[in-house]
Short mmCIF file of C-alpha atoms and ligand atoms in Angstrom, two decimals:
data_model
loop_
_atom_site.label_atom_id
_atom_site.label_comp_id
_atom_site.label_asym_id
_atom_site.label_seq_id
_atom_site.Cartn_x
_atom_site.Cartn_y
_atom_site.Cartn_z
CA UNK A 1 -10.19 1.02 -17.19
CA UNK A 2 -7.37 2.61 -15.24
CA UNK A 3 -4.41 0.83 -13.67
CA UNK A 4 -4.22 1.51 -9.93
CA UNK A 5 -1.64 0.65 -7.30
CA UNK A 6 -2.16 -0.14 -3.62
CA UNK A 7 0.17 -0.32 -0.64
CA UNK A 8 -0.85 -2.54 2.25
CA UNK A 9 0.64 -2.76 5.72
CA UNK A 10 -0.06 -4.46 9.05
CA UNK A 11 1.74 -4.62 12.40
CA UNK A 12 -1.00 -5.99 14.68
CA UNK A 13 -2.07 -9.64 15.06
CA UNK A 14 -1.56 -12.03 12.13
CA UNK A 15 0.21 -9.51 9.91
CA UNK A 16 0.52 -11.64 6.78
CA UNK A 17 -2.97 -13.02 7.25
CA UNK A 18 -4.40 -9.51 7.55
CA UNK A 19 -2.82 -8.43 4.27
CA UNK A 20 -3.97 -11.61 2.50
CA UNK A 21 -7.53 -11.11 3.75
CA UNK A 22 -7.48 -7.44 2.72
CA UNK A 23 -6.35 -8.37 -0.79
CA UNK A 24 -9.10 -10.99 -0.95
CA UNK A 25 -11.73 -8.38 -0.06
CA UNK A 26 -10.21 -5.67 -2.28
CA UNK A 27 -10.13 -7.84 -5.40
CA UNK A 28 -13.04 -10.11 -4.47
CA UNK A 29 -15.99 -7.81 -5.05
CA UNK A 30 -15.57 -7.41 -8.82
CA UNK A 31 -15.02 -3.65 -9.03
CA UNK A 32 -11.22 -3.97 -9.13
CA UNK A 33 -9.60 -6.58 -11.37
CA UNK A 34 -6.43 -8.19 -10.07
CA UNK A 35 -3.20 -7.71 -12.08
CA UNK A 36 -0.27 -8.44 -9.75
CA UNK A 37 0.85 -8.57 -6.14
CA UNK A 38 4.31 -8.33 -4.64
CA UNK A 39 6.01 -10.60 -2.14
CA UNK A 40 5.39 -9.89 1.55
CA UNK A 41 8.18 -7.88 3.18
CA UNK A 42 9.17 -7.55 6.84
CA UNK A 43 9.84 -3.84 7.40
CA UNK A 44 11.03 -1.68 10.32
CA UNK A 45 8.46 0.85 11.59
CA UNK A 46 8.73 4.15 9.77
CA UNK A 47 7.60 7.57 10.98
CA UNK A 48 6.77 6.49 14.53
CA UNK A 49 9.44 4.00 15.56
CA UNK A 50 8.23 2.85 18.99
CA UNK A 51 5.99 0.10 17.63
CA UNK A 52 6.21 -3.44 16.27
CA UNK A 53 7.67 -4.21 12.84
CA UNK A 54 5.32 -4.32 9.85
CA UNK A 55 4.54 -6.65 7.02
CA UNK A 56 4.07 -4.71 3.76
CA UNK A 57 3.05 -5.62 0.23
CA UNK A 58 1.88 -3.82 -2.89
CA UNK A 59 -0.70 -4.82 -5.48
CA UNK A 60 -1.95 -3.46 -8.79
CA UNK A 61 -5.31 -3.81 -10.43
CA UNK A 62 -7.56 -2.16 -12.97
CA UNK A 63 -10.83 -0.44 -12.34
CA UNK A 64 -13.48 1.88 -13.68
CA UNK A 65 -14.07 3.33 -10.19
CA UNK A 66 -13.29 7.03 -9.91
CA UNK A 67 -10.63 8.06 -7.36
CA UNK A 68 -13.09 9.03 -4.61
CA UNK A 69 -14.98 5.75 -5.00
CA UNK A 70 -11.69 3.87 -4.93
CA UNK A 71 -10.74 5.58 -1.65
CA UNK A 72 -14.14 4.64 -0.21
CA UNK A 73 -13.49 1.06 -1.30
CA UNK A 74 -10.06 1.04 0.39
CA UNK A 75 -11.62 2.32 3.62
CA UNK A 76 -14.36 -0.32 3.42
CA UNK A 77 -11.69 -3.00 3.20
CA UNK A 78 -10.00 -1.61 6.33
CA UNK A 79 -13.35 -1.58 8.13
CA UNK A 80 -14.21 -5.10 6.97
CA UNK A 81 -11.03 -6.33 8.64
CA UNK A 82 -11.85 -4.48 11.86
CA UNK A 83 -9.31 -1.69 11.77
CA UNK A 84 -9.67 0.72 14.68
CA UNK A 85 -8.44 4.32 14.64
CA UNK A 86 -5.12 4.86 16.38
CA UNK A 87 -2.99 7.85 15.53
CA UNK A 88 -0.98 9.09 12.57
CA UNK A 89 1.66 6.50 11.65
CA UNK A 90 0.66 4.42 14.70
CA UNK A 91 0.04 0.65 14.97
CA UNK A 92 -2.64 -0.80 12.74
CA UNK A 93 -4.32 -4.08 11.90
CA UNK A 94 -4.47 -3.04 8.27
CA UNK A 95 -3.71 -0.03 6.15
CA UNK A 96 -4.77 0.18 2.50
CA UNK A 97 -3.30 3.16 0.67
CA UNK A 98 -3.87 4.17 -2.94
CA UNK A 99 -0.41 4.68 -4.44
CA UNK A 100 -1.29 5.73 -7.98
CA UNK A 101 -4.27 6.01 -10.32
CA UNK A 102 -2.97 5.77 -13.87
CA UNK A 103 -0.96 8.91 -14.44
CA UNK A 104 -3.56 11.10 -12.81
CA UNK A 105 -2.73 13.53 -10.01
CA UNK A 106 -5.25 14.30 -7.26
CA UNK A 107 -4.59 16.94 -4.59
CA UNK A 108 -7.54 17.06 -2.21
CA UNK A 109 -7.38 17.15 1.60
CA UNK A 110 -8.93 13.68 1.72
CA UNK A 111 -7.04 12.19 -1.20
CA UNK A 112 -3.55 12.74 -2.59
CA UNK A 113 -2.46 10.73 -5.63
CA UNK A 114 0.31 9.71 -6.06
CA UNK A 115 0.44 8.98 -2.30
CA UNK A 116 2.21 11.84 -0.46
CA UNK A 117 4.84 9.65 1.18
CA UNK A 118 5.42 7.16 -1.63
CA UNK A 119 8.96 8.28 -2.49
CA UNK A 120 9.96 8.46 1.19
CA UNK A 121 9.03 4.88 1.99
CA UNK A 122 11.28 1.92 1.16
CA UNK A 123 8.43 -0.33 2.35
CA UNK A 124 6.35 0.95 -0.59
CA UNK A 125 9.03 1.51 -3.25
CA UNK A 126 10.66 -1.93 -2.99
CA UNK A 127 7.51 -4.07 -3.26
CA UNK A 128 6.12 -1.79 -5.97
CA UNK A 129 9.37 -1.96 -7.98
CA UNK A 130 9.18 -5.76 -7.74
CA UNK A 131 5.90 -5.82 -9.70
CA UNK A 132 6.13 -2.60 -11.75
CA UNK A 133 9.85 -1.99 -12.44
CA UNK A 134 9.10 0.29 -15.41
CA UNK A 135 6.67 2.52 -13.54
CA UNK A 136 7.33 6.29 -13.59
CA UNK A 137 5.26 8.51 -11.29
CA UNK A 138 5.50 12.31 -11.19
CA UNK A 139 8.51 11.99 -13.50
CA UNK A 140 10.40 9.67 -11.12
CA UNK A 141 11.29 6.03 -11.70
CA UNK A 142 9.96 3.81 -8.92
CA UNK A 143 12.73 1.23 -9.46
CA UNK A 144 15.50 3.87 -9.38
CA UNK A 145 14.05 5.41 -6.22
CA UNK A 146 13.77 1.94 -4.64
CA UNK A 147 17.45 1.28 -5.42
CA UNK A 148 18.42 4.55 -3.74
CA UNK A 149 17.02 3.29 -0.43
CA UNK A 150 19.80 1.55 1.49
CA UNK A 151 17.54 -0.63 3.62
CA UNK A 152 17.47 -4.27 2.58
CA UNK A 153 13.98 -5.53 3.32
CA UNK A 154 13.52 -9.21 4.04
CA UNK A 155 10.96 -11.12 1.98
CA UNK A 156 8.90 -13.28 4.35
CA UNK A 157 6.33 -14.84 1.99
CA UNK A 158 5.61 -15.19 -1.74
CA UNK A 159 3.01 -13.04 -3.50
CA UNK A 160 -0.68 -13.37 -2.70
CA UNK A 161 -2.80 -14.86 -5.53
CA UNK A 162 -6.58 -14.73 -6.00
CA UNK A 163 -8.36 -18.00 -5.30
CA UNK A 164 -8.84 -20.02 -8.49
CA UNK A 165 -12.28 -20.00 -10.11
N1 ATP B 201 -3.59 8.08 -1.55
C1 ATP B 201 -4.29 7.88 -0.41
N2 ATP B 201 -4.65 6.63 -0.04
C2 ATP B 201 -5.34 6.43 1.10
N3 ATP B 201 -5.72 7.41 1.96
C3 ATP B 201 -5.39 8.68 1.62
C4 ATP B 201 -4.66 8.97 0.43
N4 ATP B 201 -4.48 10.32 0.35
C5 ATP B 201 -5.06 10.84 1.42
N5 ATP B 201 -5.61 9.88 2.19
C6 ATP B 201 -6.33 10.16 3.44
O1 ATP B 201 -5.52 9.84 4.54
C7 ATP B 201 -6.41 9.63 5.62
C8 ATP B 201 -5.69 8.99 6.78
O2 ATP B 201 -5.32 7.71 6.42
P1 ATP B 201 -4.64 6.78 7.48
O3 ATP B 201 -5.40 6.78 8.77
O4 ATP B 201 -4.43 5.44 6.84
O5 ATP B 201 -3.27 7.57 7.72
P2 ATP B 201 -1.91 6.98 8.13
O6 ATP B 201 -1.87 5.57 7.62
O7 ATP B 201 -1.66 7.20 9.59
O8 ATP B 201 -0.84 7.79 7.31
P3 ATP B 201 -0.43 7.57 5.80
O9 ATP B 201 -1.62 7.94 4.96
O10 ATP B 201 0.74 8.48 5.63
O11 ATP B 201 -0.05 6.12 5.60
C9 ATP B 201 -7.51 8.81 4.99
O12 ATP B 201 -8.72 8.94 5.69
C10 ATP B 201 -7.61 9.38 3.59
O13 ATP B 201 -8.69 10.28 3.47
N1 PH2 B 202 7.29 -0.16 8.00
C1 PH2 B 202 6.16 0.52 8.01
N2 PH2 B 202 6.04 1.62 8.76
C2 PH2 B 202 4.86 2.30 8.76
C3 PH2 B 202 3.77 1.85 7.99
C4 PH2 B 202 3.92 0.68 7.22
O1 PH2 B 202 2.99 0.23 6.51
N3 PH2 B 202 5.13 0.05 7.25
N4 PH2 B 202 2.61 2.53 8.01
C5 PH2 B 202 2.47 3.59 8.73
C6 PH2 B 202 1.15 4.25 8.70
O2 PH2 B 202 1.13 5.33 7.95
C7 PH2 B 202 3.54 4.15 9.56
N5 PH2 B 202 4.75 3.41 9.51
#
């Protein structure tokens, strides 16, 4: 089993609800065991700024799925929630990104692990540092990189938890 990290974001409709539902689908099917989820953060739009603010959260789990199968799973979750294609960095009902896959590096056109923008995004670093403060990826400390980001992100809800039973 490999520990894997996910970043989730939404800025359309019921943003918190969309992330909660996505986490329920992601960890509900049995292939990915739940380990931890961060608080929900309200974050300013990054990359393309002329759009609504986002809610972001991170989660970690463990899985025997290989990276390509994990990417397919992440895309299935987006489809299950009804995500429609917009444009790069544009508004979205739900985004499920793979942040890391153990300490493995993948560099394919369709899949980059660790995620290409991870160290540029406070909305990923801060929630991830909340749940994995000791994590080091590509030789860089996630918590130290999160601290270097000046933005203070507001926590808007406590961490998601799987339903009991
Ligand atoms: N680590 C990764 N996690 C998820 N998708 C990835 C990853 N690396 C590459 N991709 C590819 O990125 C493609 C585009 O994803 P998406 O439409 O969510 O882009 P985006 O959200 O606009 O930008 P970003 O990926 O920077 O958040 C996906 O179809 C997938 O093949
Ligand atoms: N704050 C924030 N900004 C974004 C986000 C996101 O999840 N949060 N996702 C994007 C798509 O790549 C583009 N910009």
